[in-house]
Amino acid sequence: MIHLVSPRTLRKLGILGMNRRNVGYIGRCNDRRNYRLVDDKLLTKHAALDRGVPTPELYGVVEYQFEINGMVEELAERESFVIKPVQGSGGKGILVIVGRDGQDFVKSSGAVIDADALRRHASNILAGLYSLGGRNDKAMIEALLDFDPVMAPYSHEGVPDIRVIVYRGVPVMAMIRCATHASDGKANLHQGAVGVGIDIGSGRPVAAVQQGRLVTHHPDTGARFTELKIPQWQKILQLAAGCAEMCGLGYLGADIVLDRVRGPMLLELNARPGLSIQVANQEGLIGRLKKADAIADSCHTDDERIAAAMDAFSVDRMVPLAEQAAAL
């Protein structure tokens, strides 16, 4: 049964809605001339490399249809890789190859595809099938991350990533997106991944949600989310906060992955981060954004802002939104 909550109740809970996000934060804090960098994954990667920000290795870029056969020939020598649209969003069009079966390619789900399927997928990317506004696009090929084994129980058939919302250089809210069989190995909540709210102060879980329902275990691995503790948490916050200056945005989402060897690595940036992170954290963003204004006004370095955020947004236990709504 679906329980609807009135707009008035959501406001009392401090839930940030799309209109207020778009006008009050994205529209006010994000200069549109800076969107191009974050909307183009290739530009983001080059900006990160220029600043020494760790990011997955780039194997190559395909711009034209006639280059696709050459791409497939080169990939025939690789065991694993990721193909993604440069201007894609929401995880659409990302193809993850984790191994080989003879001449064929094994997807993260275990399904096997041949070289022709690889060609079709690349062709669809270039035609703009997965891109913002349906524009013609490029396909970029990256190394598949060897993600930290500590995270392995909390993701299935894919790599878990960490989304951090950064406002005026202050990390205000975070979650880890855990891939599932239902999400086809992609860390996309709308496709069935689990969103686990993360305490900014400790890197420990607050709550876990799959398709709008609170859960306690990963649906495929059975791992208990209460036992999760993200390693190198302060480095993750430092990487996310540093991205604000790199891209020139006052309000953004930084997607970060944990590599076994290299540690936290930037996957991509988002100028319009989604709002479901509030459900995963069982808390609204509005109160935190107000506190972040005070932090940004009084702190002058990333380290100062991060330390203040870890103190201000540390939680022991969040009351689920359903319980908060019932109390109003």
PDB file of N, CA and C in Angstrom, residues 261-297:
ATOM      1  N   VAL A 261      43.224  -0.479  -5.103  1.00  0.00           N
ATOM      2  CA  VAL A 261      44.601   0.008  -5.024  1.00  0.00           C
ATOM      3  C   VAL A 261      44.659   1.523  -4.886  1.00  0.00           C
ATOM      4  N   ARG A 262      43.897   2.229  -5.699  1.00  0.00           N
ATOM      5  CA  ARG A 262      44.027   3.682  -5.768  1.00  0.00           C
ATOM      6  C   ARG A 262      43.130   4.425  -4.788  1.00  0.00           C
ATOM      7  N   GLY A 263      42.220   3.727  -4.121  1.00  0.00           N
ATOM      8  CA  GLY A 263      41.353   4.386  -3.155  1.00  0.00           C
ATOM      9  C   GLY A 263      40.223   5.147  -3.817  1.00  0.00           C
ATOM     10  N   PRO A 264      39.735   6.243  -3.204  1.00  0.00           N
ATOM     11  CA  PRO A 264      38.610   6.988  -3.776  1.00  0.00           C
ATOM     12  C   PRO A 264      38.958   7.575  -5.141  1.00  0.00           C
ATOM     13  N   MET A 265      38.044   7.390  -6.101  1.00  0.00           N
ATOM     14  CA  MET A 265      38.238   7.893  -7.456  1.00  0.00           C
ATOM     15  C   MET A 265      36.949   8.550  -7.933  1.00  0.00           C
ATOM     16  N   LEU A 266      37.089   9.668  -8.640  1.00  0.00           N
ATOM     17  CA  LEU A 266      35.927  10.371  -9.174  1.00  0.00           C
ATOM     18  C   LEU A 266      35.381   9.643 -10.391  1.00  0.00           C
ATOM     19  N   LEU A 267      34.089   9.337 -10.347  1.00  0.00           N
ATOM     20  CA  LEU A 267      33.441   8.682 -11.470  1.00  0.00           C
ATOM     21  C   LEU A 267      32.808   9.717 -12.396  1.00  0.00           C
ATOM     22  N   GLU A 268      31.990  10.592 -11.840  1.00  0.00           N
ATOM     23  CA  GLU A 268      31.397  11.681 -12.620  1.00  0.00           C
ATOM     24  C   GLU A 268      30.782  12.722 -11.690  1.00  0.00           C
ATOM     25  N   LEU A 269      30.378  13.852 -12.269  1.00  0.00           N
ATOM     26  CA  LEU A 269      29.731  14.926 -11.534  1.00  0.00           C
ATOM     27  C   LEU A 269      28.340  15.160 -12.095  1.00  0.00           C
ATOM     28  N   ASN A 270      27.479  15.756 -11.280  1.00  0.00           N
ATOM     29  CA  ASN A 270      26.102  15.984 -11.693  1.00  0.00           C
ATOM     30  C   ASN A 270      25.659  17.363 -11.222  1.00  0.00           C
ATOM     31  N   ALA A 271      25.253  18.220 -12.167  1.00  0.00           N
ATOM     32  CA  ALA A 271      24.792  19.567 -11.818  1.00  0.00           C
ATOM     33  C   ALA A 271      23.352  19.570 -11.324  1.00  0.00           C
ATOM     34  N   ARG A 272      22.646  18.457 -11.507  1.00  0.00           N
ATOM     35  CA  ARG A 272      21.243  18.365 -11.090  1.00  0.00           C
ATOM     36  C   ARG A 272      21.026  17.069 -10.311  1.00  0.00           C
ATOM     37  N   PRO A 273      21.716  16.886  -9.209  1.00  0.00           N
ATOM     38  CA  PRO A 273      21.602  15.622  -8.470  1.00  0.00           C
ATOM     39  C   PRO A 273      20.176  15.372  -7.999  1.00  0.00           C
ATOM     40  N   GLY A 274      19.767  14.110  -8.062  1.00  0.00           N
ATOM     41  CA  GLY A 274      18.408  13.737  -7.682  1.00  0.00           C
ATOM     42  C   GLY A 274      18.131  13.925  -6.202  1.00  0.00           C
ATOM     43  N   LEU A 275      16.849  13.806  -5.848  1.00  0.00           N
ATOM     44  CA  LEU A 275      16.408  14.097  -4.491  1.00  0.00           C
ATOM     45  C   LEU A 275      16.131  12.854  -3.655  1.00  0.00           C
ATOM     46  N   SER A 276      16.266  11.673  -4.251  1.00  0.00           N
ATOM     47  CA  SER A 276      15.986  10.445  -3.509  1.00  0.00           C
ATOM     48  C   SER A 276      17.008  10.187  -2.410  1.00  0.00           C
ATOM     49  N   ILE A 277      18.106  10.910  -2.432  1.00  0.00           N
ATOM     50  CA  ILE A 277      19.096  10.783  -1.366  1.00  0.00           C
ATOM     51  C   ILE A 277      18.475  11.124  -0.008  1.00  0.00           C
ATOM     52  N   GLN A 278      17.426  11.950  -0.002  1.00  0.00           N
ATOM     53  CA  GLN A 278      16.744  12.310   1.238  1.00  0.00           C
ATOM     54  C   GLN A 278      16.006  11.105   1.818  1.00  0.00           C
ATOM     55  N   VAL A 279      15.446  10.275   0.941  1.00  0.00           N
ATOM     56  CA  VAL A 279      14.753   9.074   1.399  1.00  0.00           C
ATOM     57  C   VAL A 279      15.764   8.090   1.978  1.00  0.00           C
ATOM     58  N   ALA A 280      16.895   7.931   1.282  1.00  0.00           N
ATOM     59  CA  ALA A 280      17.925   7.007   1.764  1.00  0.00           C
ATOM     60  C   ALA A 280      18.459   7.433   3.128  1.00  0.00           C
ATOM     61  N   ASN A 281      18.502   8.748   3.381  1.00  0.00           N
ATOM     62  CA  ASN A 281      18.995   9.252   4.661  1.00  0.00           C
ATOM     63  C   ASN A 281      17.899   9.449   5.693  1.00  0.00           C
ATOM     64  N   GLN A 282      16.622   9.305   5.259  1.00  0.00           N
ATOM     65  CA  GLN A 282      15.496   9.517   6.154  1.00  0.00           C
ATOM     66  C   GLN A 282      15.541  10.906   6.798  1.00  0.00           C
ATOM     67  N   GLU A 283      15.932  11.889   5.979  1.00  0.00           N
ATOM     68  CA  GLU A 283      16.010  13.265   6.454  1.00  0.00           C
ATOM     69  C   GLU A 283      15.938  14.198   5.249  1.00  0.00           C
ATOM     70  N   GLY A 284      15.346  15.367   5.447  1.00  0.00           N
ATOM     71  CA  GLY A 284      15.292  16.349   4.381  1.00  0.00           C
ATOM     72  C   GLY A 284      16.585  17.127   4.252  1.00  0.00           C
ATOM     73  N   LEU A 285      16.774  17.716   3.082  1.00  0.00           N
ATOM     74  CA  LEU A 285      17.979  18.483   2.804  1.00  0.00           C
ATOM     75  C   LEU A 285      17.917  19.929   3.291  1.00  0.00           C
ATOM     76  N   ILE A 286      16.728  20.484   3.433  1.00  0.00           N
ATOM     77  CA  ILE A 286      16.610  21.920   3.662  1.00  0.00           C
ATOM     78  C   ILE A 286      17.351  22.370   4.920  1.00  0.00           C
ATOM     79  N   GLY A 287      17.170  21.670   6.024  1.00  0.00           N
ATOM     80  CA  GLY A 287      17.850  22.043   7.263  1.00  0.00           C
ATOM     81  C   GLY A 287      19.362  21.979   7.121  1.00  0.00           C
ATOM     82  N   ARG A 288      19.844  20.979   6.417  1.00  0.00           N
ATOM     83  CA  ARG A 288      21.292  20.840   6.241  1.00  0.00           C
ATOM     84  C   ARG A 288      21.850  21.943   5.350  1.00  0.00           C
ATOM     85  N   LEU A 289      21.095  22.320   4.336  1.00  0.00           N
ATOM     86  CA  LEU A 289      21.568  23.372   3.442  1.00  0.00           C
ATOM     87  C   LEU A 289      21.665  24.707   4.173  1.00  0.00           C
ATOM     88  N   LYS A 290      20.742  24.952   5.089  1.00  0.00           N
ATOM     89  CA  LYS A 290      20.812  26.181   5.888  1.00  0.00           C
ATOM     90  C   LYS A 290      22.048  26.175   6.783  1.00  0.00           C
ATOM     91  N   LYS A 291      22.342  25.023   7.388  1.00  0.00           N
ATOM     92  CA  LYS A 291      23.546  24.923   8.216  1.00  0.00           C
ATOM     93  C   LYS A 291      24.800  25.062   7.349  1.00  0.00           C
ATOM     94  N   ALA A 292      24.731  24.524   6.133  1.00  0.00           N
ATOM     95  CA  ALA A 292      25.891  24.596   5.240  1.00  0.00           C
ATOM     96  C   ALA A 292      26.205  26.034   4.853  1.00  0.00           C
ATOM     97  N   ASP A 293      25.179  26.868   4.742  1.00  0.00           N
ATOM     98  CA  ASP A 293      25.418  28.295   4.471  1.00  0.00           C
ATOM     99  C   ASP A 293      26.282  28.908   5.573  1.00  0.00           C
ATOM    100  N   ALA A 294      25.933  28.591   6.816  1.00  0.00           N
ATOM    101  CA  ALA A 294      26.698  29.132   7.941  1.00  0.00           C
ATOM    102  C   ALA A 294      28.126  28.598   7.938  1.00  0.00           C
ATOM    103  N   ILE A 295      28.282  27.317   7.611  1.00  0.00           N
ATOM    104  CA  ILE A 295      29.625  26.717   7.552  1.00  0.00           C
ATOM    105  C   ILE A 295      30.452  27.382   6.458  1.00  0.00           C
ATOM    106  N   ALA A 296      29.857  27.546   5.263  1.00  0.00           N
ATOM    107  CA  ALA A 296      30.578  28.143   4.147  1.00  0.00           C
ATOM    108  C   ALA A 296      30.978  29.587   4.440  1.00  0.00           C
ATOM    109  N   ASP A 297      30.138  30.302   5.177  1.00  0.00           N
ATOM    110  CA  ASP A 297      30.434  31.703   5.502  1.00  0.00           C
ATOM    111  C   ASP A 297      31.563  31.835   6.525  1.00  0.00           C
TER     112      ASP A 297
END
